[in-house]
Amino acid sequence: MQTPNSTHTSLDKGLQDLDQVVIRFAGDSGDGMQLTGDQFTRTTALMGNDIATFPDFPAEIRAPAGTLPGVSAFQLRFSSYDIHTPGDAPDVLVAMNPAALKVHLKELKKDGILLLNTASFSPLDLKKAKYEKDPRNDDSLSGFRVIEVDLEARTREALAHLTLDVRAKDRCKNMYALGILYWMFHRDMEPTIKAMAQKFGKKPELVEANVAAMKAGYAYAETTEVFQTAYRVAPAPMKPGTYRNIMGNQALCLGLVAAGQKSGLKLFLGSYPITPASDILHQLSSYKHLGVVTFQAEDEIAAVASAIGASYSGCLGITSTSGPGMALKAEAIGLAVMAELPLVVLNVQRAGPSTGMPTKTQQADLLQAICGRNGESPVCVIAASTPADAFEVGYEAVRIAVNHMVPVIVLSDGYIANGSEPWLLPDVDKLPAIPVTFAAEGTPGAKFMPYERNPETLARPWARPGTKGLVHRIGGIEKQDVTGNICYDADNHQHMVDTRAQKVANISNGLPPIETVGPRTGDLLVLGWGSTRGAITAATLRLQEEGHKISCACLRYLNPLPNDLGALMRGFKRVVLPEMNKGQLTMLLRAKFLIDVQCFSQVNGQPFKTHEIQQYLKQSLAGLREARR
Amino acid sequence: MQTPNSTHTSLDKGLQDLDQVVIRFAGDSGDGMQLTGDQFTRTTALMGNDIATFPDFPAEIRAPAGTLPGVSAFQLRFSSYDIHTPGDAPDVLVAMNPAALKVHLKELKKDGILLLNTASFSPLDLKKAKYEKDPRNDDSLSGFRVIEVDLEARTREALAHLTLDVRAKDRCKNMYALGILYWMFHRDMEPTIKAMAQKFGKKPELVEANVAAMKAGYAYAETTEVFQTAYRVAPAPMKPGTYRNIMGNQALCLGLVAAGQKSGLKLFLGSYPITPASDILHQLSSYKHLGVVTFQAEDEIAAVASAIGASYSGCLGITSTSGPGMALKAEAIGLAVMAELPLVVLNVQRAGPSTGMPTKTQQADLLQAICGRNGESPVCVIAASTPADAFEVGYEAVRIAVNHMVPVIVLSDGYIANGSEPWLLPDVDKLPAIPVTFAAEGTPGAKFMPYERNPETLARPWARPGTKGLVHRIGGIEKQDVTGNICYDADNHQHMVDTRAQKVANISNGLPPIETVGPRTGDLLVLGWGSTRGAITAATLRLQEEGHKISCACLRYLNPLPNDLGALMRGFKRVVLPEMNKGQLTMLLRAKFLIDVQCFSQVNGQPFKTHEIQQYLKQSLAGLREARR
Amino acid sequence: MSTLDQPVMQKKDYKTDQEVRWCPGCGDYSILNAVQGAFAKLGKQLHETVIISGIGCSSRFPYYMETFGFHTIHGRAPAIATGVKVSNPALDVWVVTGDGDSMSIGGNHFIHALRRNVGLKILLFNNRIYGLTKGQPSPTSEHGKITKSSPLGTVDYPFSPIALALGAGGTFIARGVDVFGPHLENVITKASSHAGTALVEIYQNCNIFNDGAFKGFTDKEVRDESILYLEHGKPLLFGAQKDKGIRFDNNFQPMIVSGSSLGSAFVWDETAVNVAPAMALATMSETEFPVPVGVFRRREKPTYETAIQNQIAAAQQKKKESLRDLLRAGEIWDVK
Amino acid sequence: MSTLDQPVMQKKDYKTDQEVRWCPGCGDYSILNAVQGAFAKLGKQLHETVIISGIGCSSRFPYYMETFGFHTIHGRAPAIATGVKVSNPALDVWVVTGDGDSMSIGGNHFIHALRRNVGLKILLFNNRIYGLTKGQPSPTSEHGKITKSSPLGTVDYPFSPIALALGAGGTFIARGVDVFGPHLENVITKASSHAGTALVEIYQNCNIFNDGAFKGFTDKEVRDESILYLEHGKPLLFGAQKDKGIRFDNNFQPMIVSGSSLGSAFVWDETAVNVAPAMALATMSETEFPVPVGVFRRREKPTYETAIQNQIAAAQQKKKESLRDLLRAGEIWDVK
Ligand SMILES: Cc1ncc(C[n+]2csc(CCOP(=O)(O)OP(=O)(O)O)c2C)c(N)n1
Ligand SMILES: Cc1ncc(C[n+]2csc(CCOP(=O)(O)OP(=O)(O)O)c2C)c(N)n1
Ligand code: SF4
Ligand code: SF4
Ligand SMILES: [Mg+2]
Ligand SMILES: [Mg+2]
């Protein structure tokens, strides 16, 4: 909360202008923290700030109320300028119970504001939160601006006039807290009032209760002495256009649907639920009116298999999953490689290995995507880097798959999937065309050649069953080029292995130049892929401000790699690559370019913090100067 | 067939001494070529020659008699000196029908001997073999020493006195051919006579028929004018000891059984049939008297899962498969990584991707073994390099798995699995000990800590269910070190990811120095892994004889890599790595050492030929000299 | 399916230019012949038919049929075929699989296809052995079978594919035999006309690795006395003179009746709601009772693919949304 | 199992130090309680018992039992447990799984465990929903179920786990209900004493994502009239006054009888050779008929693991071979 500059509100309480604020809501799974954060986010987005969010769910399984594993949090950051991450340490922490306090206090900034719900500080509550004694009575809270409110009591008061039972009323206490924050940060309550009306439309008394609680909180903050100043964050200068706040999984789905409509292909999703990919299945299932077919299969193998069947039949086959499910799909993806059919495989990565930590994020499935099949089995691999970017990536995946008749693996992760940011809506008419040409009806007598290739892309024809004169047989056994007949000939096998590899390599010919933040030469190049983009960009910009010769680039295309990557890397004295794995892309780049790429590895289930990357880069730059002496 | 030096046989026909001969038997699947080759091999081994064999089966499915896809071949090479491969082009080709001739003639050495069965050259036979006209009537056969014999007619004559039906008699024609070759190469018929007695013990008339046919063939060669000279290949100087001819799958099984007995662990194999790994299941199933438990599972997932269960229960869990099955096991292997249980996974590689060419060989599953799972999922990967070597590798896999409580993936391939060579039997008492210590009974009250590690190896204790006081829970979700309780803490996850990686890295501490053929410094280092060893060694030796500064080394340990590998590579001006894939180990080495390792890639389902590698290396050496100028 | 303006198909029209590569004498040849016969009778158009197989000798089938064919991976054919049928219900989709392919590695996809009642016609070539991998026991191999991987005999018990399919809720379940050509052709024809999932288990002799597996009741000499032909609406009679029958006692226990009590033979209703009778027949001991062939069960039930298509059609009726509107769904705001 | 010198176990002895993390009100709590009760009655020794689970809310079960526990991967528990039981038959091996874990991704391992008759006790927590992944339909969810992934209702039909198990050849098949504590405890006890694979389907309420899935027939008010307690050797009677019964007509069609014809009620034999009666009960409509709970089938049959052990024991009797001799098998020769 930098650069305060005092003015005055109507109620002559202080009003400070800030250029950015990081708020974290933390409470019990049952306290509605995700919803509260979501409301604050929507309102703030509508008010024209740039914003980024990071929900941090508890482990899949529901933990008992009030316990540490049960704590659910939602962090959001909004600003009057262009930001790239939901921020590191919060300026404001809302803690709904001792457990939330215990888990999140350590991250609150020095002098940060702590809004603490005092309703649940009974010895039992403290015990559940593993507090020996009440943190309010030792110096645990010193150094913070603590605001204690008994949200339960206050909310009950505020709703005294309503006939709802107490439990229902207590469930509104998050709205009371939201009201307080709305006043503190000068937010408009209207959007939330509308939202409540929509959400509880069928239960008017709930609408009333939630709105009343929020207004009461707002009034409380406005009137009591406890709150001396409110804060204002001016709208951010954003590219003109129409915006919408969007989460990664949503954007991915929209990208696929847009591609379906542009290409004229029917979408078929074969999927099996798994955290954090399930929402893709849920959302596409709600698009029946758009002709999207979704099939919840018996397992991940059947899911990808059905998608392959759909592509074979002339639709666009898609399958969505996360790490463990990805492992199960390997054999079938190999079949798609052999059959040379389009296929889009979505892997929303989570922390592994094995079941790992399903609700935590990670980028450790890259090598699995590229190398995780038997034999030489090349596929295209691309990655989404932000929630909004997922739209373009989903769209691009379809384009590549049908244009090159090849499986495309899209890597996202839990951080992108559930994070959100404002999205400048594209002009649908300006979306790149996705031309699809199916093999035309065969002429009687003439035998159809299923592996006769497009000389440029090496793609084979897409022959839809049901088309006259195109009957043919394909399969997973090695086949003769052109005819597709089973063939064990040594030279043919070598030829087909090389051809399948070349076909994928050819994808890089059509790619745009790599976008960099900063000049294309200098001291230090920071490369990244996927969800590390925000933190990398933010850190790089700060160091550029400090005058360092540093640039960064986030790669969307991981296999094949962009043609201009080698040249770009050689334009810098050193290349650094932060990854949420033990150096997977780093290994690929070192092997291909024999450049001593340095991996900054973090594998703890958490996204990188900007300052961590910044610090690492600073040291690296210092090292370079050392070297020069 | 170099260095002829004439002497005389009793029957004053010429007798020439040779130092090595390559023979290829080729015929219809039904012609018993594998058996014929096998008999020649056993006899020759018993006569003290060094020998190497390479069976080349037709595609899995049975093709109609007389057609090209139906041709089955068996190549063997025997010598009076130490050899490393079954040879490239044959000196002698036995062709039982036109199809066999069509497929294999192109490989016969110039001036080579062609023993051609003329029984089946009807127009239909020729058509099946896709011959427009009879190759005997054009110059197809010119340049070879052709010996035409109507094996069918001759065999029927020879067996005229027997009551067998004609079809049974015709099935003996391969023995007639064998008899001819036994005379030509001065082989002893006794071992085969014994073998027939064993094989057809229950059917004396078949024993008699087969033996009679062989003897007739021998006599025919001895008496007719057609054969002017016989050849003799003196025994090879071999390390003293007891030998046995062995195939790769056999040796692997014996290595595992030996390890089981030395460690006192009960072996449990969970497997699902797949070419070319099925024989491992078959052989271990025949070891019930040794206490080996084999379980033919419903699929590869159940196979590896049951093996994990067996290891969990205190036995040694093993699973065997080939590429496509390997892909299916990925998720479960990840569980073993998390549970930190010993597990041995055997992948007898075949030509991929997908179903590929099941009967052909390849080395393209290395990256799948190392990187083919979700998350950071480190396992140990080692490879067998010859049929006999598979014994040691199987043994070593068990040692590492139990000593480090880690899954070990063993890579073999179709060439090793079905190839054979003489094996110097080890002294069972001198086999390295495999100490196994299970966690001892717990003391009442004291809670057992399933992840309390051995400080040196970082291995966790192996706690056998059924042991008092050891009850505990483990699983695939991330866990707290020491206690094993479910834990989502960020620092703990980083710690566990690092620990699992370090545990595998520690394996390299106990490894012997890399064995090289030739000095440890020089111009060119040829690295290899797996079944390319023979061809690489042979090529290197020849170039050393030509005076080049070249050495080679074949790596058994692929993950972790040996500690002395970097130093070894830096001792040479250039490093070359022939692989039957598109450069998988090459990529790992380039990434790790930033050395410009050159891959000599061949992916055609066939093993490398010595001369191909030799030629490539020659050019590489020439390139080096160029560079020096 | 085939409309007037389309050519009338002859059996030979279904043959491909690939030479058939099963062992001489393999039962697969007669099945191929029966399928081509049935297809010709039904006048199936080549381009409207898709045959999807897994891996196994049997699964080479598509290469020998002049239709669209996809030889996929081991056990997954039903899942792939489901994707084909659901995304394009107009196609006539057949699955060819073996007893290992469908009962072992593919067991899960098999029961789920039956559960969902997807419009697939599944031909299960049951030779009670793994042919392609050269002779290991399959889940339908008899208890105690001696093979390379079970030198002392298998210790597990076989599935009855029919019983398993009944337990999974299959709507068309039938059995044929490779050597009963016309009967098999007939069963396949019936399967073809069933809307939902149709399973035809076909006893097939593997003369290389499991020769004579079924001769005990399929050989000419014994056939009449040991095969029970299921005929809808007719009593369960067998024997050359149809002089024996099957009735069930109060505990559903089957028993062989003859002579005067022949009238008590159970009258077969392949459309019965209740699966119990079919289950009783499917689990009769092969040695003590005749082996039933024909249709065990045939029930009309809405198919998976039509239900999906209907949902989509209805949804499209109810709500029209342009791509532009879709992207603008939810709260949006303008930045000038 | 437990011998004299071993301590007598109390229910509490099976509790672990891990706090139970199911949603308040989840049916899993009562199942945990019933299992601990049954184990105490059976006096199971902690260290002799292994509980293996897959993934799902239900599969967290092992963490709450003070025995050996292995929380594995989704759907594979029966396969892993098979490895444990076959390699160490002395252990008492239990599998805890959900309807998604066992019927969906794990369907194949489920039917194969039943086919082989491996000595596993399988507790299938059937809440007819995917709990852990927050509410998608499972293969046991009713047709037309509306969920996040089926906003217009599912179009597939549910499995009956009991029917599927019967089709797969299961030897012990039973059903219990989370809220019928003592009955459930009793069923679990019976399962425990069965030598082969024992399946207990347990109706379990997921009060978060599928609340009240079974209340239609398990609620106190309706229970008596809508639950049919299967009792070996007793007629199939139900109702508070046991005044109604189930009989089967000649086509095995179940029908409700009462009053004078109550005597015609079918007498239940859980050990019947023939699976047809059990199948008839397993497939009765939940809405038209009472819902059967208790033991559907119980047949003695040699188990997979004992058969294997016997083969090994016999082989070891017949042939002794030292490692040295093994390596020297086949032709060997000496080089001096
Ligand atoms: C994933 C995988 N596992 C195993 C195999 C090896 N395999 C090929 S076919 C087959 C079984 C064949 O038996 P069946 O399905 O009965 O067909 P059949 O050959 O008897 O007609 C097996 C195990 C494979 N190709 N792929
Ligand atoms: C390979 C794999 N696929 C998917 C998942 C996600 N997943 C976890 S539990 C589950 C289903 C849970 O349903 P059920 O088995 O009925 O258990 P319940 O939670 O209802 O007790 C799924 C789909 C996973 N963990 N692993
Ligand atoms: S192995 Fe058996 S099933 Fe396969 S083709 Fe030959 S006879 Fe037919
Ligand atoms: S989600 Fe349902 S099944 Fe899972 S713990 Fe909660 S109530 Fe139980
Ligand atoms: Mg078979
Ligand atoms: Mg469930």
XYZ file of N, CA and C in Angstrom, chain B residues 2-64:
189
model
N 36.848 -65.862 -44.290
C 38.210 -65.473 -44.661
C 39.212 -66.628 -44.473
N 40.438 -66.349 -44.834
C 41.630 -67.197 -44.580
C 41.412 -68.689 -44.840
N 41.010 -69.090 -46.052
C 40.984 -70.529 -46.357
C 42.409 -71.095 -46.340
N 42.580 -72.304 -45.823
C 43.924 -72.905 -45.951
C 43.751 -74.399 -46.054
N 43.888 -74.899 -47.259
C 43.437 -76.243 -47.630
C 44.169 -77.392 -46.932
N 43.392 -78.401 -46.559
C 43.981 -79.679 -46.092
C 43.134 -80.795 -46.698
N 43.088 -81.984 -46.064
C 42.282 -83.061 -46.645
C 41.471 -83.849 -45.640
N 40.233 -84.232 -46.029
C 39.426 -85.095 -45.154
C 39.658 -86.537 -45.540
N 39.230 -87.409 -44.669
C 39.292 -88.854 -44.924
C 38.775 -89.150 -46.328
N 37.615 -88.557 -46.637
C 37.008 -88.874 -47.940
C 37.634 -88.066 -49.055
N 38.870 -87.759 -48.874
C 39.557 -86.803 -49.730
C 38.653 -85.882 -50.533
N 37.807 -85.175 -49.781
C 37.224 -83.946 -50.302
C 37.986 -82.835 -49.605
N 38.016 -81.666 -50.174
C 38.756 -80.561 -49.543
C 38.223 -80.274 -48.158
N 39.102 -79.901 -47.262
C 38.655 -79.417 -45.961
C 39.358 -78.103 -45.683
N 38.620 -77.067 -45.555
C 39.230 -75.754 -45.321
C 39.028 -75.312 -43.882
N 40.033 -74.651 -43.325
C 39.874 -74.041 -42.005
C 39.405 -72.602 -42.167
N 38.438 -72.255 -41.389
C 37.933 -70.871 -41.410
C 37.972 -70.336 -39.987
N 38.049 -69.020 -39.862
C 38.018 -68.516 -38.468
C 36.616 -68.056 -38.047
N 35.741 -67.914 -39.038
C 34.353 -67.609 -38.646
C 33.405 -67.823 -39.815
N 32.167 -68.180 -39.518
C 31.155 -68.386 -40.541
C 29.830 -67.789 -40.066
N 29.109 -67.162 -40.990
C 27.762 -66.664 -40.694
C 26.774 -67.452 -41.544
N 25.843 -68.126 -40.886
C 24.841 -68.923 -41.589
C 23.454 -68.373 -41.308
N 22.661 -68.298 -42.341
C 21.270 -67.885 -42.105
C 20.314 -68.932 -42.649
N 19.455 -69.455 -41.780
C 18.395 -70.374 -42.185
C 17.143 -69.537 -42.431
N 16.541 -69.701 -43.613
C 15.320 -68.947 -43.897
C 14.292 -69.853 -44.543
N 13.072 -69.763 -44.039
C 12.014 -70.592 -44.604
C 10.656 -70.125 -44.125
N 9.678 -70.982 -44.356
C 8.333 -70.664 -43.938
C 8.216 -70.828 -42.420
N 7.250 -70.090 -41.807
C 7.053 -70.256 -40.358
C 6.976 -71.728 -40.018
N 6.352 -72.489 -40.903
C 6.136 -73.906 -40.617
C 7.354 -74.787 -40.851
N 8.422 -74.221 -41.425
C 9.575 -75.056 -41.808
C 10.551 -75.349 -40.672
N 10.258 -74.805 -39.488
C 11.109 -75.129 -38.329
C 12.498 -74.528 -38.400
N 12.591 -73.335 -38.941
C 13.918 -72.697 -39.052
C 14.497 -72.358 -37.690
N 13.635 -71.942 -36.770
C 14.137 -71.588 -35.438
C 14.750 -72.827 -34.778
N 14.048 -73.946 -34.908
C 14.546 -75.179 -34.307
C 15.858 -75.611 -34.954
N 15.902 -75.525 -36.281
C 17.110 -75.917 -36.996
C 18.296 -75.076 -36.540
N 18.064 -73.757 -36.521
C 19.131 -72.855 -36.093
C 19.548 -73.159 -34.667
N 18.549 -73.423 -33.833
C 18.819 -73.703 -32.432
C 19.700 -74.937 -32.298
N 19.412 -75.987 -33.087
C 20.213 -77.215 -33.022
C 21.656 -76.949 -33.450
N 21.802 -76.226 -34.557
C 23.153 -75.918 -35.037
C 23.907 -75.141 -33.963
N 23.183 -74.222 -33.295
C 23.799 -73.388 -32.261
C 24.301 -74.235 -31.099
N 23.414 -75.096 -30.587
C 23.802 -75.908 -29.429
C 25.023 -76.760 -29.767
N 24.950 -77.440 -30.897
C 26.055 -78.305 -31.308
C 27.352 -77.518 -31.370
N 27.258 -76.364 -32.020
C 28.447 -75.551 -32.226
C 28.999 -75.033 -30.906
N 28.089 -74.650 -30.004
C 28.536 -74.194 -28.689
C 29.286 -75.324 -27.994
N 28.684 -76.495 -28.034
C 29.312 -77.652 -27.378
C 30.686 -77.933 -27.979
N 30.870 -77.601 -29.247
C 32.157 -77.849 -29.893
C 33.162 -76.741 -29.609
N 32.760 -75.797 -28.747
C 33.745 -74.848 -28.220
C 33.964 -73.596 -29.034
N 33.123 -73.356 -30.033
C 33.262 -72.100 -30.763
C 32.584 -70.977 -29.984
N 33.022 -69.750 -30.232
C 32.216 -68.639 -29.761
C 31.076 -68.511 -30.772
N 29.919 -68.084 -30.295
C 28.761 -68.065 -31.182
C 27.789 -66.973 -30.775
N 27.123 -66.395 -31.718
C 26.070 -65.413 -31.440
C 24.940 -65.653 -32.435
N 23.713 -65.486 -31.965
C 22.569 -65.805 -32.832
C 21.576 -64.654 -32.892
N 20.785 -64.637 -33.946
C 19.753 -63.603 -34.132
C 18.556 -64.190 -34.869
N 17.534 -64.587 -34.120
C 16.324 -65.081 -34.765
C 15.510 -63.895 -35.279
N 14.952 -64.007 -36.458
C 14.144 -62.926 -37.014
C 12.769 -63.485 -37.358
N 11.835 -63.324 -36.412
C 10.504 -63.913 -36.586
C 9.676 -63.109 -37.563
N 8.676 -63.765 -38.155
C 7.707 -62.991 -38.943
C 6.816 -62.210 -37.977
N 6.000 -61.313 -38.500
C 5.068 -60.550 -37.669
C 4.248 -61.525 -36.832
N 3.799 -61.063 -35.672
C 3.062 -61.911 -34.725
C 2.065 -62.852 -35.398
N 1.275 -62.286 -36.275
C 0.185 -63.061 -36.862
C 0.755 -64.053 -37.870
N 0.161 -65.220 -37.920
C 0.642 -66.225 -38.864
C 0.223 -65.866 -40.285
N 1.189 -65.813 -41.182
C 0.858 -65.505 -42.575
C 0.672 -66.813 -43.323
N -0.048 -66.790 -44.450
C -0.258 -68.013 -45.223
C 1.081 -68.591 -45.681
